[in-house]
Amino acid sequence: MSLNRIFDIAGSAMSAQSMRLNTTASNIANADTASSSTDEVYRARKPVFASIQQSVMKTGFNTAFTDMPESQGVEVKGIVESDAPLDMRYQPDHPMANDDGYVMYPNVNVVEEMTDMLSASRSFQTNVDVMDAAKTMMQRILTLGQ
């Protein structure tokens, strides 16, 4: 694996973590959004990541002495909505209450979302550190010839 590939892999991971941060921020922003029907209520969203390893699928796991890269990074396959049950609260005086007096709230757990946000932020920072270490190694390689 060349050092140039590290920038591609870390960059794709940073992009994926950025998507994770955006969906987490959207979930937190809509955590208290009330609705009168189950069709209109916001549902928690999560990105689905997958590693890009096309060469492993073609050549098997014996790629140590070939030019084929082991991994090409991370990609976001899509964003899925949570199947967790919605939060139904009995609030008959609420303007969004349905005929039975219930108001629907999203299935967003704010504590879980904050934990997810911290994890994504740390993962992003780790990839920044990886890119910085690779840059330092490349600069030192250039000074070997002097």
Short mmCIF file of C-alpha atoms in Angstrom, two decimals:
data_model
loop_
_atom_site.label_atom_id
_atom_site.label_comp_id
_atom_site.label_asym_id
_atom_site.label_seq_id
_atom_site.Cartn_x
_atom_site.Cartn_y
_atom_site.Cartn_z
CA MET A 1 0.00 0.00 0.00
CA SER A 2 1.42 3.33 -0.93
CA LEU A 3 1.22 6.35 1.30
CA ASN A 4 -0.95 8.11 -1.28
CA ARG A 5 -3.70 5.53 -0.71
CA ILE A 6 -3.79 6.46 2.97
CA PHE A 7 -5.05 9.91 2.02
CA ASP A 8 -7.84 8.37 -0.08
CA ILE A 9 -8.88 5.94 2.64
CA ALA A 10 -8.76 8.51 5.45
CA GLY A 11 -10.58 11.04 3.25
CA SER A 12 -13.40 8.60 2.52
CA ALA A 13 -13.66 7.81 6.25
CA MET A 14 -13.82 11.53 7.05
CA SER A 15 -16.58 11.97 4.48
CA ALA A 16 -18.53 9.06 5.99
CA GLN A 17 -18.15 10.44 9.51
CA SER A 18 -19.29 13.83 8.28
CA MET A 19 -22.46 12.19 6.95
CA ARG A 20 -22.90 10.49 10.34
CA LEU A 21 -22.56 13.85 12.11
CA ASN A 22 -25.14 15.42 9.79
CA THR A 23 -27.72 12.69 10.39
CA THR A 24 -27.11 12.85 14.15
CA ALA A 25 -27.58 16.62 14.12
CA SER A 26 -30.81 16.18 12.15
CA ASN A 27 -32.04 13.62 14.67
CA ILE A 28 -31.31 15.90 17.62
CA ALA A 29 -32.92 18.89 15.91
CA ASN A 30 -36.13 16.93 15.34
CA ALA A 31 -36.20 15.09 18.68
CA ASP A 32 -39.12 17.12 20.06
CA THR A 33 -41.12 17.59 16.87
CA ALA A 34 -44.74 16.73 17.59
CA SER A 35 -47.17 15.27 15.09
CA SER A 36 -50.77 14.10 15.10
CA SER A 37 -50.32 11.06 12.85
CA THR A 38 -47.79 8.26 12.54
CA ASP A 39 -47.23 8.98 8.86
CA GLU A 40 -45.98 12.52 9.45
CA VAL A 41 -43.78 12.00 12.50
CA TYR A 42 -40.01 12.19 12.11
CA ARG A 43 -38.10 8.92 12.53
CA ALA A 44 -34.46 8.61 13.60
CA ARG A 45 -32.08 8.18 10.69
CA LYS A 46 -28.78 6.29 10.59
CA PRO A 47 -26.22 6.05 7.79
CA VAL A 48 -25.12 2.59 6.65
CA PHE A 49 -21.40 2.25 5.99
CA ALA A 50 -19.60 -0.36 3.90
CA SER A 51 -15.93 -0.85 3.20
CA ILE A 52 -14.83 -0.73 -0.38
CA GLN A 53 -12.89 -3.93 -0.96
CA GLN A 54 -13.45 -4.85 -4.55
CA SER A 55 -9.97 -6.32 -5.01
CA VAL A 56 -10.40 -8.75 -2.11
CA MET A 57 -13.58 -10.06 -3.70
CA LYS A 58 -11.76 -10.65 -7.00
CA THR A 59 -8.43 -12.07 -5.79
CA GLY A 60 -9.18 -13.47 -2.37
CA PHE A 61 -7.27 -12.49 0.74
CA ASN A 62 -3.79 -13.18 -0.70
CA THR A 63 -3.00 -9.59 -1.72
CA ALA A 64 0.19 -9.13 0.32
CA PHE A 65 2.54 -9.35 -2.67
CA THR A 66 0.36 -7.84 -5.35
CA ASP A 67 -0.30 -4.28 -6.33
CA MET A 68 -3.98 -4.71 -5.52
CA PRO A 69 -5.01 -2.55 -2.57
CA GLU A 70 -6.49 -4.27 0.47
CA SER A 71 -9.05 -1.59 1.06
CA GLN A 72 -10.16 1.47 -0.82
CA GLY A 73 -11.96 3.22 2.01
CA VAL A 74 -15.48 3.60 3.28
CA GLU A 75 -18.64 4.44 1.43
CA VAL A 76 -22.09 5.41 2.60
CA LYS A 77 -24.54 2.86 1.24
CA GLY A 78 -27.57 4.83 2.29
CA ILE A 79 -29.54 6.26 5.16
CA VAL A 80 -32.15 4.11 6.90
CA GLU A 81 -34.95 5.10 9.21
CA SER A 82 -35.20 3.47 12.62
CA ASP A 83 -37.91 0.86 13.23
CA ALA A 84 -38.07 1.67 16.95
CA PRO A 85 -41.57 2.42 18.23
CA LEU A 86 -42.69 6.02 18.25
CA ASP A 87 -43.16 7.92 21.49
CA MET A 88 -46.92 8.40 22.05
CA ARG A 89 -47.81 10.78 24.84
CA TYR A 90 -51.29 11.40 26.17
CA GLN A 91 -51.70 15.18 25.92
CA PRO A 92 -55.37 15.92 25.09
CA ASP A 93 -54.84 19.70 25.41
CA HIS A 94 -52.00 19.77 22.86
CA PRO A 95 -52.99 21.36 19.51
CA MET A 96 -51.45 18.39 17.61
CA ALA A 97 -53.36 15.75 19.59
CA ASN A 98 -55.31 13.21 17.56
CA ASP A 99 -58.91 12.19 18.26
CA ASP A 100 -57.81 9.91 21.13
CA GLY A 101 -55.73 12.68 22.75
CA TYR A 102 -52.31 11.27 21.83
CA VAL A 103 -49.42 13.24 20.35
CA MET A 104 -46.72 11.38 18.40
CA TYR A 105 -43.08 12.19 19.02
CA PRO A 106 -40.05 10.87 17.11
CA ASN A 107 -38.23 7.72 18.19
CA VAL A 108 -35.05 9.69 18.83
CA ASN A 109 -33.07 9.03 22.01
CA VAL A 110 -31.14 12.25 22.60
CA VAL A 111 -28.58 10.59 24.91
CA GLU A 112 -27.87 7.92 22.31
CA GLU A 113 -27.56 10.58 19.61
CA MET A 114 -25.09 12.59 21.70
CA THR A 115 -23.00 9.46 22.22
CA ASP A 116 -23.13 8.79 18.50
CA MET A 117 -22.06 12.38 17.82
CA LEU A 118 -19.06 12.05 20.13
CA SER A 119 -18.07 8.77 18.50
CA ALA A 120 -18.31 10.27 15.01
CA SER A 121 -16.32 13.31 16.08
CA ARG A 122 -13.55 11.15 17.54
CA SER A 123 -13.48 8.97 14.45
CA PHE A 124 -13.18 12.05 12.28
CA GLN A 125 -10.32 13.36 14.44
CA THR A 126 -8.56 9.98 14.28
CA ASN A 127 -8.61 10.11 10.49
CA VAL A 128 -7.22 13.64 10.59
CA ASP A 129 -4.38 12.31 12.77
CA VAL A 130 -3.77 9.46 10.29
CA MET A 131 -3.51 11.95 7.43
CA ASP A 132 -1.17 14.14 9.46
CA ALA A 133 1.07 11.18 10.32
CA ALA A 134 1.18 10.12 6.65
CA LYS A 135 2.08 13.67 5.63
CA THR A 136 4.89 13.75 8.20
CA MET A 137 6.24 10.42 6.94
CA MET A 138 6.19 11.66 3.34
CA GLN A 139 8.05 14.82 4.32
CA ARG A 140 10.70 12.79 6.12
CA ILE A 141 11.11 10.53 3.12
CA LEU A 142 11.80 13.59 0.99
CA THR A 143 14.52 14.73 3.39
CA LEU A 144 16.35 11.37 3.24
CA GLY A 145 17.95 12.28 -0.07
CA GLN A 146 19.46 15.53 1.23
#
